[in-house]
Backbone as CSV, one residue per row, in Angstrom:
resi,resn,N_x,N_y,N_z,CA_x,CA_y,CA_z,C_x,C_y,C_z
1,MET,-10.191,20.805,-15.606,-9.402,20.084,-14.625,-8.497,19.077,-15.320
2,ALA,-7.470,18.654,-14.615,-6.560,17.631,-15.115,-6.896,16.307,-14.432
3,TRP,-6.929,15.267,-15.213,-7.200,13.918,-14.723,-5.870,13.234,-14.430
4,SER,-5.825,12.432,-13.365,-4.611,11.694,-13.024,-4.984,10.455,-12.226
5,TRP,-3.988,9.596,-12.034,-4.159,8.378,-11.238,-3.292,8.466,-9.997
6,ARG,-3.879,8.129,-8.852,-3.112,7.960,-7.621,-2.838,6.464,-7.492
7,LEU,-1.597,6.089,-7.274,-1.175,4.695,-7.195,-1.040,4.323,-5.728
8,GLU,-1.647,3.184,-5.338,-1.744,2.862,-3.912,-1.444,1.404,-3.629
9,LYS,-1.079,1.138,-2.379,-0.969,-0.214,-1.844,-2.363,-0.625,-1.367
10,ALA,-2.526,-1.904,-1.064,-3.828,-2.425,-0.632,-4.328,-1.729,0.631
11,ASP,-3.402,-1.293,1.499,-3.815,-0.659,2.750,-4.117,0.834,2.589
12,GLY,-4.045,1.331,1.345,-4.390,2.725,1.077,-3.221,3.687,1.048
13,ARG,-2.003,3.194,1.363,-0.838,4.078,1.292,-0.584,4.484,-0.153
14,THR,-0.364,5.753,-0.383,-0.038,6.248,-1.716,1.420,5.943,-2.005
15,VAL,1.671,5.353,-3.182,3.049,5.057,-3.581,3.480,5.921,-4.765
16,GLY,2.583,6.770,-5.248,2.922,7.671,-6.336,1.682,8.116,-7.082
17,THR,1.924,8.804,-8.173,0.855,9.229,-9.067,1.305,8.952,-10.495
18,SER,0.353,8.946,-11.415,0.727,8.789,-12.814,1.675,9.916,-13.179
19,GLU,2.675,9.607,-13.979,3.681,10.608,-14.323,3.125,11.704,-15.218
20,GLU,2.020,11.422,-15.865,1.408,12.432,-16.714,-0.015,12.692,-16.260
21,THR,-0.544,13.834,-16.656,-1.944,14.146,-16.428,-2.649,14.125,-17.781
22,PHE,-3.955,14.075,-17.746,-4.740,13.870,-18.951,-5.830,14.928,-19.034
23,THR,-6.206,15.265,-20.250,-7.221,16.303,-20.435,-8.636,15.742,-20.352
24,THR,-8.780,14.414,-20.525,-10.112,13.806,-20.443,-10.056,12.525,-19.621
25,GLN,-11.194,12.128,-19.098,-11.297,10.865,-18.378,-10.967,9.709,-19.309
26,SER,-11.418,9.777,-20.536,-11.156,8.719,-21.512,-9.659,8.527,-21.747
27,ASP,-8.918,9.626,-21.856,-7.462,9.528,-22.038,-6.808,8.875,-20.828
28,ALA,-7.253,9.240,-19.636,-6.703,8.648,-18.412,-6.990,7.157,-18.367
29,GLU,-8.204,6.759,-18.712,-8.569,5.347,-18.691,-7.823,4.562,-19.769
30,SER,-7.590,5.169,-20.909,-6.809,4.500,-21.958,-5.377,4.253,-21.477
31,TRP,-4.791,5.247,-20.812,-3.444,5.091,-20.270,-3.394,3.927,-19.299
32,LEU,-4.392,3.837,-18.404,-4.414,2.746,-17.438,-4.539,1.408,-18.159
33,GLY,-5.363,1.346,-19.193,-5.517,0.113,-19.959,-4.212,-0.357,-20.573
34,GLU,-3.350,0.576,-20.911,-2.056,0.238,-21.512,-0.978,-0.052,-20.470
35,ASN,-1.170,0.394,-19.234,-0.090,0.336,-18.241,-0.384,-0.463,-16.981
36,TRP,-1.582,-1.016,-16.831,-1.931,-1.645,-15.568,-1.050,-2.837,-15.224
37,ARG,-0.623,-3.612,-16.222,0.218,-4.780,-15.928,1.559,-4.351,-15.327
38,GLY,2.151,-3.314,-15.893,3.408,-2.810,-15.349,3.246,-2.230,-13.958
39,LEU,2.133,-1.564,-13.721,1.867,-1.030,-12.386,1.742,-2.165,-11.379
40,ARG,0.999,-3.195,-11.760,0.807,-4.334,-10.861,2.136,-5.035,-10.600
41,ALA,2.954,-5.196,-11.636,4.273,-5.806,-11.471,5.153,-4.954,-10.563
42,GLY,4.909,-3.658,-10.561,5.637,-2.740,-9.681,5.033,-2.648,-8.298
43,GLU,4.160,-3.583,-7.975,3.550,-3.709,-6.652,2.557,-2.614,-6.304
44,VAL,1.890,-2.064,-7.331,0.745,-1.177,-7.097,-0.475,-2.087,-6.993
45,ASP,-1.239,-1.960,-5.909,-2.387,-2.831,-5.679,-3.701,-2.248,-6.184
46,LYS,-3.807,-0.917,-6.139,-5.027,-0.286,-6.620,-4.715,1.115,-7.109
47,VAL,-5.634,1.654,-7.872,-5.488,3.005,-8.409,-6.760,3.788,-8.120
48,THR,-6.596,5.092,-8.005,-7.725,5.991,-7.805,-7.677,7.042,-8.896
49,LEU,-8.769,7.184,-9.626,-8.857,8.206,-10.663,-9.278,9.517,-10.019
50,LEU,-8.505,10.563,-10.312,-8.776,11.891,-9.763,-9.082,12.872,-10.883
51,ASP,-10.063,13.708,-10.648,-10.356,14.855,-11.510,-9.954,16.067,-10.695
52,GLY,-8.737,16.538,-10.917,-8.184,17.549,-10.017,-7.919,16.892,-8.681
53,GLU,-8.591,17.339,-7.640,-8.473,16.750,-6.304,-9.669,15.849,-5.966
54,THR,-10.650,15.776,-6.867,-11.870,15.016,-6.613,-11.698,13.560,-6.997
55,VAL,-12.006,12.648,-6.065,-11.952,11.218,-6.347,-13.147,10.847,-7.217
56,VAL,-12.871,10.210,-8.361,-13.928,9.758,-9.264,-14.276,8.302,-8.957
57,TYR,-13.246,7.439,-8.910,-13.452,6.056,-8.495,-12.121,5.399,-8.191
58,GLU,-12.201,4.262,-7.469,-11.037,3.434,-7.156,-11.177,2.106,-7.882
59,MET,-10.034,1.492,-8.213,-10.071,0.199,-8.879,-8.887,-0.657,-8.404
60,SER,-9.167,-1.900,-8.072,-8.116,-2.848,-7.721,-7.410,-3.325,-8.975
61,LEU,-6.112,-3.564,-8.868,-5.345,-4.150,-9.962,-5.068,-5.626,-9.699
62,GLN,-5.581,-6.148,-8.595,-5.343,-7.534,-8.219,-6.412,-8.450,-8.794
63,ASP,-6.062,-9.717,-8.951,-7.027,-10.700,-9.420,-8.118,-10.875,-8.380
64,PRO,-9.368,-11.071,-8.829,-10.441,-11.322,-7.844,-10.192,-12.627,-7.118
65,GLU,-10.559,-12.646,-5.862,-10.351,-13.868,-5.078,-11.447,-14.855,-5.289
C-alpha cells in the first residue's frame, strides 16, 4: 500500500493531501516532521495518516490549549 497524509481543517473538512505518497509509514512520518510548520502556516489544522484508504491515526498541528 501507499502511505499518504490527508490535510484537514479543525472541523474535519479536507483541504488536500500530501503531494507525494510514501512506501513506508516511517517515510511518511519523516516527511511530516519536515513539513508540519509549513502546513500549519498554510492553515492546515490537523492531518490524518492513511495506509491506502485505511485511517491509521489523526494528529493536530495546533498548539495544545
